[in-house]
């Protein structure tokens, strides 16, 4: 098993205007860098942010990326009229961490555009200033402009998904899929799975579950979607059916894609999963107890940081100049690395008789430890001091 250590830094911030809490966790540093997004969610906790920061370390290690993991969280509903001002104050308060090497970006409840608009100072690129010492500002801005939206995150996810299906001898064409969450990752997952020939038989958003055993019109639903991933029910087709938000687990499908919040699959509901494969597009959507139960039942669970790690890897490769801001080059690189990563993970799991997550954890920490030994944890002249706010 991978060694679990204490995070490098935990920060609890209290907003001086509303009294609401914000959190930041630096799990570890490699070469003076740590990467991880900032989310807004009512009820977000320090424990949640800490687990997400550790996941970011695993994500970087899985793809041999020279940076540690970090994460931020603000306890407010993104619909709240005070949310934007609160996020702006949080970002300003976290400036010492950004200067010390934390690179952040969009996450649940926070779009890249919103983060850009709340960023302090004249350069509002939406990621940490110290990372620009590599010349990353121009490269990442150019790459984002050519990437044509957040949907390409899911295209990178499906490069790996094809590899997983091939390893198991499965064909994505004709597979029935259920997507939980219809925001950036969920909506894009539905779109590109449909383009690969999968049949999307169910999607769930915050207002409930929509099903159609013959397949949903994904593009029609996407066209009706709000910026928060909510589907306009007026756009439903004549054979589409609505159900409670929790009913997504009961739909007969081959593939389940949790793509919203964490801990939606638990020990209490794991036996309701009818799929043979769970692809974790969201961060930490499956509890440890649920993982164990699903593995016992023979359900293949692809860990979040492997399933959704392609976009993160692309960002680092562009940042460090490994690839140019070119879509074709990006997808070629992701395709190869995702196939190799997934193959190594599944082969290790089968060889040792362990779960894919255990195998991925071990590989990730081994890679990250080697990178830290070679590059060091701190960049030359850098320091990471506690934040007082």
Coordinates of C-alpha atoms in Angstrom, one line a residue:
X1 CA 0.0 0.0 0.0
X2 CA 1.1 3.6 -0.6
X3 CA 2.4 5.4 2.4
X4 CA 0.1 8.1 3.7
X5 CA 1.7 11.0 5.4
X6 CA 0.5 14.2 6.9
X7 CA -0.2 17.1 4.4
X8 CA 2.5 19.8 4.2
X9 CA 0.1 22.6 5.2
X10 CA -3.5 23.0 6.2
X11 CA -5.2 26.4 6.2
X12 CA -8.6 27.4 7.7
X13 CA -9.7 30.8 6.7
X14 CA -12.7 32.8 8.1
X15 CA -14.2 35.4 5.9
X16 CA -14.3 38.8 7.7
X17 CA -17.5 39.8 6.1
X18 CA -19.8 36.8 6.3
X19 CA -18.0 34.6 8.8
X20 CA -18.0 31.7 6.3
X21 CA -15.1 29.3 6.2
X22 CA -12.6 28.6 3.4
X23 CA -9.9 25.9 3.3
X24 CA -6.7 25.2 1.6
X25 CA -4.4 22.1 1.8
X26 CA -1.0 21.6 0.3
X27 CA -0.5 17.9 0.4
X28 CA 3.1 17.9 -0.8
X29 CA 5.5 19.9 -2.9
X30 CA 7.7 18.7 -5.7
X31 CA 10.2 21.1 -7.2
X32 CA 8.5 23.9 -5.3
X33 CA 5.1 23.2 -7.1
X34 CA 1.7 21.9 -6.1
X35 CA -1.4 21.9 -8.3
X36 CA -5.1 21.6 -7.5
X37 CA -8.4 23.4 -8.2
X38 CA -10.6 25.5 -5.9
X39 CA -14.2 24.6 -5.4
X40 CA -17.3 26.2 -3.9
X41 CA -19.9 24.0 -2.2
X42 CA -22.2 24.6 0.7
X43 CA -20.9 22.3 3.4
X44 CA -17.4 21.7 2.1
X45 CA -15.1 20.6 4.9
X46 CA -11.4 20.7 5.7
X47 CA -11.4 16.9 5.6
X48 CA -12.9 16.9 2.1
X49 CA -10.3 19.4 0.8
X50 CA -7.5 17.4 2.4
X51 CA -8.7 14.2 0.7
X52 CA -8.9 16.1 -2.6
X53 CA -5.4 17.5 -2.2
X54 CA -4.0 13.9 -1.6
X55 CA -5.9 12.8 -4.7
X56 CA -4.1 15.6 -6.7
X57 CA -0.8 14.2 -5.5
X58 CA -1.8 10.7 -6.7
X59 CA -3.0 12.3 -10.0
X60 CA 0.4 13.9 -10.6
X61 CA 2.3 10.8 -9.6
X62 CA 0.2 8.5 -11.9
X63 CA 1.4 10.5 -14.9
X64 CA 4.9 11.3 -13.7
X65 CA 4.2 15.0 -13.4
X66 CA 6.7 17.0 -11.4
X67 CA 4.4 18.6 -8.9
X68 CA 2.7 17.8 -5.6
X69 CA -1.0 18.0 -4.8
X70 CA -3.1 20.8 -3.4
X71 CA -6.8 21.9 -3.2
X72 CA -8.9 24.8 -2.1
X73 CA -12.5 25.0 -0.9
X74 CA -15.1 27.7 0.0
X75 CA -18.2 26.8 2.1
X76 CA -20.9 28.5 0.1
X77 CA -23.5 27.6 -2.5
X78 CA -22.3 28.9 -5.9
X79 CA -25.9 30.2 -6.5
X80 CA -25.7 32.4 -3.4
X81 CA -25.5 36.1 -4.3
X82 CA -22.6 36.5 -2.0
X83 CA -20.6 33.7 -3.6
X84 CA -18.6 35.7 -6.1
X85 CA -17.5 38.4 -3.6
X86 CA -16.6 35.7 -1.1
X87 CA -14.5 33.8 -3.6
X88 CA -12.7 37.0 -4.5
X89 CA -11.8 37.6 -0.8
X90 CA -10.7 34.0 -0.4
X91 CA -8.4 34.2 -3.5
X92 CA -6.8 37.4 -2.2
X93 CA -6.3 35.8 1.2
X94 CA -4.6 32.8 -0.4
X95 CA -2.1 34.9 -2.4
X96 CA 0.9 33.9 -0.2
X97 CA 0.2 30.3 -1.1
X98 CA 0.0 31.0 -4.8
X99 CA 3.3 32.9 -4.6
X100 CA 4.8 29.9 -2.7
X101 CA 3.9 27.5 -5.6
X102 CA 0.2 26.5 -5.5
X103 CA -1.3 26.5 -9.0
X104 CA -5.1 26.5 -8.9
X105 CA -7.9 26.4 -11.5
X106 CA -11.6 25.7 -11.9
X107 CA -13.4 23.0 -9.9
X108 CA -16.9 22.2 -8.6
X109 CA -18.9 25.4 -8.5
X110 CA -16.1 27.5 -9.9
X111 CA -15.6 28.1 -13.6
X112 CA -12.3 29.2 -15.1
X113 CA -13.9 32.4 -16.1
X114 CA -15.1 33.2 -12.6
X115 CA -11.7 32.4 -11.2
X116 CA -10.1 34.7 -13.7
X117 CA -12.4 37.6 -12.9
X118 CA -11.7 37.2 -9.1
X119 CA -8.0 37.0 -9.5
X120 CA -6.1 39.8 -7.9
X121 CA -3.8 42.1 -9.8
X122 CA -3.5 42.9 -13.5
X123 CA -2.6 39.4 -14.7
X124 CA -5.8 37.4 -14.4
X125 CA -4.8 34.2 -16.0
X126 CA -6.5 32.1 -13.3
X127 CA -3.4 30.1 -12.1
X128 CA -0.7 30.8 -9.7
X129 CA 1.9 33.5 -10.4
X130 CA 5.0 31.4 -9.5
X131 CA 4.1 28.9 -12.2
X132 CA 4.6 31.6 -14.8
X133 CA 8.3 31.6 -14.1
X134 CA 8.4 28.7 -16.6
X135 CA 7.0 30.9 -19.3
X136 CA 3.7 29.1 -18.7
X137 CA 1.3 32.1 -19.0
X138 CA 1.4 32.4 -22.8
X139 CA 1.5 28.7 -23.4
X140 CA -1.4 27.8 -21.1
X141 CA -3.5 30.8 -22.4
X142 CA -2.8 29.7 -26.0
X143 CA -3.6 26.1 -25.2
X144 CA -6.9 27.0 -23.5
X145 CA -7.9 29.2 -26.5
X146 CA -7.3 26.3 -28.9
X147 CA -8.8 23.7 -26.6
X148 CA -12.3 24.9 -27.5
X149 CA -13.9 24.5 -24.1
X150 CA -14.0 22.2 -21.1
X151 CA -15.5 19.4 -23.2
X152 CA -12.0 18.4 -24.3
X153 CA -11.4 17.2 -20.7
X154 CA -13.8 14.4 -21.3
X155 CA -12.2 13.6 -24.6
X156 CA -9.0 13.0 -22.7
X157 CA -10.9 10.9 -20.2
X158 CA -12.2 8.7 -23.0
X159 CA -8.7 8.1 -24.4
X160 CA -8.1 6.2 -21.2
X161 CA -11.6 4.7 -21.1
X162 CA -11.0 3.0 -24.5
X163 CA -7.8 1.4 -23.1
X164 CA -9.6 0.1 -20.1
X165 CA -12.4 -1.4 -22.2
X166 CA -9.9 -3.0 -24.6
X167 CA -7.9 -4.5 -21.6
X168 CA -11.1 -6.2 -20.4
X169 CA -12.2 -7.2 -23.9
X170 CA -15.2 -4.9 -23.8
X171 CA -16.6 -2.7 -26.7
X172 CA -17.8 0.8 -25.8
X173 CA -20.0 0.8 -28.9
X174 CA -23.5 -0.2 -27.6
X175 CA -22.6 0.0 -23.9
X176 CA -25.4 1.6 -21.8
X177 CA -24.1 4.4 -19.6
X178 CA -25.5 6.5 -16.7
X179 CA -23.9 9.9 -15.9
X180 CA -24.4 11.4 -12.5
X181 CA -23.8 15.1 -12.7
X182 CA -24.3 17.1 -15.9
X183 CA -21.7 19.9 -15.5
X184 CA -18.3 20.3 -17.1
X185 CA -17.2 16.6 -16.8
X186 CA -20.7 15.0 -16.7
X187 CA -22.1 16.8 -19.7
X188 CA -18.9 16.3 -21.7
X189 CA -18.7 12.6 -20.7
X190 CA -22.2 12.1 -22.0
X191 CA -21.4 13.8 -25.3
X192 CA -18.2 11.9 -26.1
X193 CA -19.4 8.6 -24.9
X194 CA -22.4 9.0 -27.2
X195 CA -20.0 9.8 -30.1
X196 CA -18.1 6.6 -29.3
X197 CA -21.3 4.7 -29.8
X198 CA -22.4 4.3 -26.1
X199 CA -26.1 4.7 -25.3
X200 CA -26.7 7.3 -22.6
X201 CA -29.8 5.8 -20.8
X202 CA -29.7 8.1 -17.7
X203 CA -28.4 11.4 -16.5
X204 CA -28.8 13.1 -13.1
X205 CA -28.5 16.7 -12.1
X206 CA -29.3 18.5 -8.9
X207 CA -33.0 18.5 -9.8
X208 CA -33.5 14.8 -10.4
X209 CA -32.8 11.9 -12.8
X210 CA -33.8 11.7 -16.5
X211 CA -34.0 8.3 -18.2
X212 CA -34.7 6.8 -21.5
X213 CA -33.9 3.1 -22.1
X214 CA -33.6 3.8 -25.9
X215 CA -31.0 6.5 -25.2
X216 CA -31.3 10.2 -24.4
X217 CA -30.7 13.0 -26.9
X218 CA -27.5 14.2 -25.3
X219 CA -27.0 17.2 -27.6
X220 CA -30.6 18.4 -26.9
X221 CA -30.1 18.2 -23.2
X222 CA -26.7 19.9 -23.4
X223 CA -28.2 22.8 -25.4
X224 CA -30.7 23.4 -22.5
X225 CA -28.1 23.2 -19.7
X226 CA -27.4 26.1 -17.4
X227 CA -23.9 27.2 -16.4
X228 CA -24.4 25.1 -13.2
X229 CA -25.2 21.9 -15.2
X230 CA -29.0 22.0 -14.6
X231 CA -31.1 20.6 -17.5
X232 CA -34.2 22.5 -18.6
X233 CA -37.0 20.0 -18.3
X234 CA -38.9 21.7 -21.1
X235 CA -36.2 20.2 -23.4
X236 CA -37.0 16.6 -22.6
X237 CA -38.1 14.3 -25.4
X238 CA -41.5 12.6 -25.5
X239 CA -40.1 9.3 -24.2
X240 CA -37.8 10.7 -21.5
X241 CA -38.9 10.1 -18.0
X242 CA -38.1 11.9 -14.8
X243 CA -37.3 10.4 -11.4
X244 CA -35.8 11.3 -8.0
X245 CA -32.2 12.5 -7.9
X246 CA -31.1 9.3 -6.1
X247 CA -32.7 6.9 -8.7
X248 CA -29.6 7.1 -11.0
X249 CA -28.2 4.1 -9.1
X250 CA -31.2 1.9 -10.0
X251 CA -30.9 2.2 -13.8
X252 CA -29.8 -0.9 -15.7
X253 CA -26.5 0.0 -17.3
X254 CA -23.0 -1.3 -18.1
X255 CA -21.1 1.8 -17.1
X256 CA -21.7 4.2 -14.2
X257 CA -19.9 7.6 -14.4
X258 CA -20.2 9.6 -11.2
X259 CA -19.2 13.1 -12.3
X260 CA -20.4 15.5 -9.6
X261 CA -19.6 15.6 -5.9
X262 CA -17.6 13.3 -3.7
X263 CA -18.8 10.3 -1.6
X264 CA -21.9 9.5 -3.7
X265 CA -21.1 5.8 -3.7
X266 CA -21.1 4.5 -0.1
X267 CA -21.2 1.3 1.8
X268 CA -25.0 1.9 2.1
X269 CA -25.7 2.0 -1.6
X270 CA -22.9 0.1 -3.3
X271 CA -25.0 -3.0 -3.7
X272 CA -27.5 -1.0 -5.8
X273 CA -24.9 -0.5 -8.5
X274 CA -25.9 -2.6 -11.5
X275 CA -23.0 -1.7 -13.8
X276 CA -19.9 -3.8 -14.4
X277 CA -17.6 -0.7 -14.6
X278 CA -17.5 2.5 -12.5
X279 CA -15.5 5.3 -14.1
X280 CA -14.8 8.1 -11.5
X281 CA -15.0 11.3 -13.5
X282 CA -15.6 13.3 -10.3
X283 CA -13.0 13.6 -7.5
X284 CA -13.4 11.0 -4.6
X285 CA -17.0 9.9 -5.5
X286 CA -16.5 6.5 -3.9
X287 CA -15.9 5.9 -0.3
X288 CA -13.3 3.2 0.9
X289 CA -16.2 1.0 2.1
X290 CA -17.9 1.2 -1.3
X291 CA -14.7 0.5 -3.1
X292 CA -14.2 -2.7 -1.2
X293 CA -17.8 -3.8 -1.7
X294 CA -17.7 -3.1 -5.5
X295 CA -14.4 -5.0 -5.9
X296 CA -15.9 -7.9 -4.0
X297 CA -18.7 -8.0 -6.5
X298 CA -16.4 -7.9 -9.4
X299 CA -17.2 -4.3 -10.5
X300 CA -14.2 -2.6 -12.1
X301 CA -13.6 0.8 -10.5
X302 CA -11.3 3.1 -12.4
X303 CA -9.8 5.6 -9.9
X304 CA -10.7 9.3 -10.3
X305 CA -7.2 10.5 -10.7
X306 CA -6.5 8.1 -13.5
X307 CA -9.9 8.5 -15.2
X308 CA -9.9 12.3 -15.1
X309 CA -6.1 12.8 -15.1
X310 CA -5.6 13.5 -18.8
X311 CA -6.7 17.2 -18.5
X312 CA -4.3 17.7 -15.6
X313 CA -1.5 16.0 -17.4
X314 CA -2.1 18.2 -20.5
X315 CA -1.9 21.3 -18.3
X316 CA 1.4 20.3 -16.9
X317 CA 2.9 19.3 -20.2
X318 CA 1.9 22.6 -21.7
X319 CA 3.1 24.5 -18.7
X320 CA 6.5 22.9 -18.9
X321 CA 6.8 23.1 -22.7
X322 CA 6.7 19.3 -23.2
X323 CA 4.0 19.9 -25.9
X324 CA 2.9 23.0 -27.7
X325 CA -0.5 24.5 -27.7
X326 CA -1.7 22.2 -30.3
X327 CA -4.8 19.9 -30.0
X328 CA -3.5 17.1 -32.3
X329 CA -0.2 16.9 -30.4
X330 CA -2.1 17.0 -27.1
X331 CA -4.5 14.1 -27.9
X332 CA -1.6 12.0 -29.3
X333 CA 0.4 12.5 -26.1
X334 CA -2.6 11.8 -23.8
X335 CA -3.6 8.7 -25.8
X336 CA -0.2 7.1 -25.4
X337 CA 0.3 8.0 -21.7
X338 CA -3.2 7.1 -20.7
X339 CA -3.0 3.7 -22.4
X340 CA 0.4 3.0 -20.7
X341 CA -0.8 4.2 -17.3
X342 CA -4.1 2.2 -17.4
X343 CA -2.3 -0.9 -18.7
X344 CA 0.3 -0.7 -15.9
X345 CA -2.4 -0.1 -13.3
X346 CA -4.6 -3.0 -14.3
X347 CA -1.7 -5.4 -14.9
X348 CA -0.3 -4.7 -11.4
X349 CA -3.8 -5.1 -9.9
X350 CA -4.3 -8.5 -11.6
X351 CA -0.8 -9.7 -10.8
X352 CA -1.0 -8.8 -7.1
X353 CA -4.7 -9.6 -6.6
X354 CA -5.5 -6.0 -5.4
X355 CA -7.9 -3.4 -6.6
X356 CA -7.1 -1.0 -9.4
X357 CA -7.1 1.9 -6.9
X358 CA -4.5 0.1 -4.7
X359 CA -2.4 -0.5 -7.7
X360 CA -2.7 3.0 -8.9
X361 CA -1.9 4.4 -5.4
X362 CA 1.3 2.4 -5.2
X363 CA 2.5 3.4 -8.7
X364 CA 1.6 7.0 -8.1
X365 CA 3.5 7.4 -4.8
X366 CA 6.5 5.5 -6.2
X367 CA 6.7 7.9 -9.1
X368 CA 6.2 11.0 -7.0
X369 CA 8.8 9.9 -4.4
X370 CA 11.3 9.4 -7.3
X371 CA 10.5 12.8 -8.7
X372 CA 10.9 14.5 -5.3
X373 CA 14.2 12.7 -4.7
X374 CA 15.5 13.9 -8.1
X375 CA 14.1 17.4 -8.2
X376 CA 13.7 18.2 -4.5
X377 CA 10.6 19.4 -2.8
X378 CA 11.4 23.1 -2.7
X379 CA 12.3 25.2 -5.6
X380 CA 15.5 27.2 -5.2
X381 CA 14.9 30.2 -2.9
X382 CA 11.2 29.2 -2.3
X383 CA 9.5 28.9 1.1
X384 CA 6.1 27.8 2.2
X385 CA 5.0 29.7 5.3
X386 CA 1.8 29.4 7.3
X387 CA -1.0 31.8 6.2
X388 CA -2.5 34.1 8.9
X389 CA -5.8 35.7 8.0

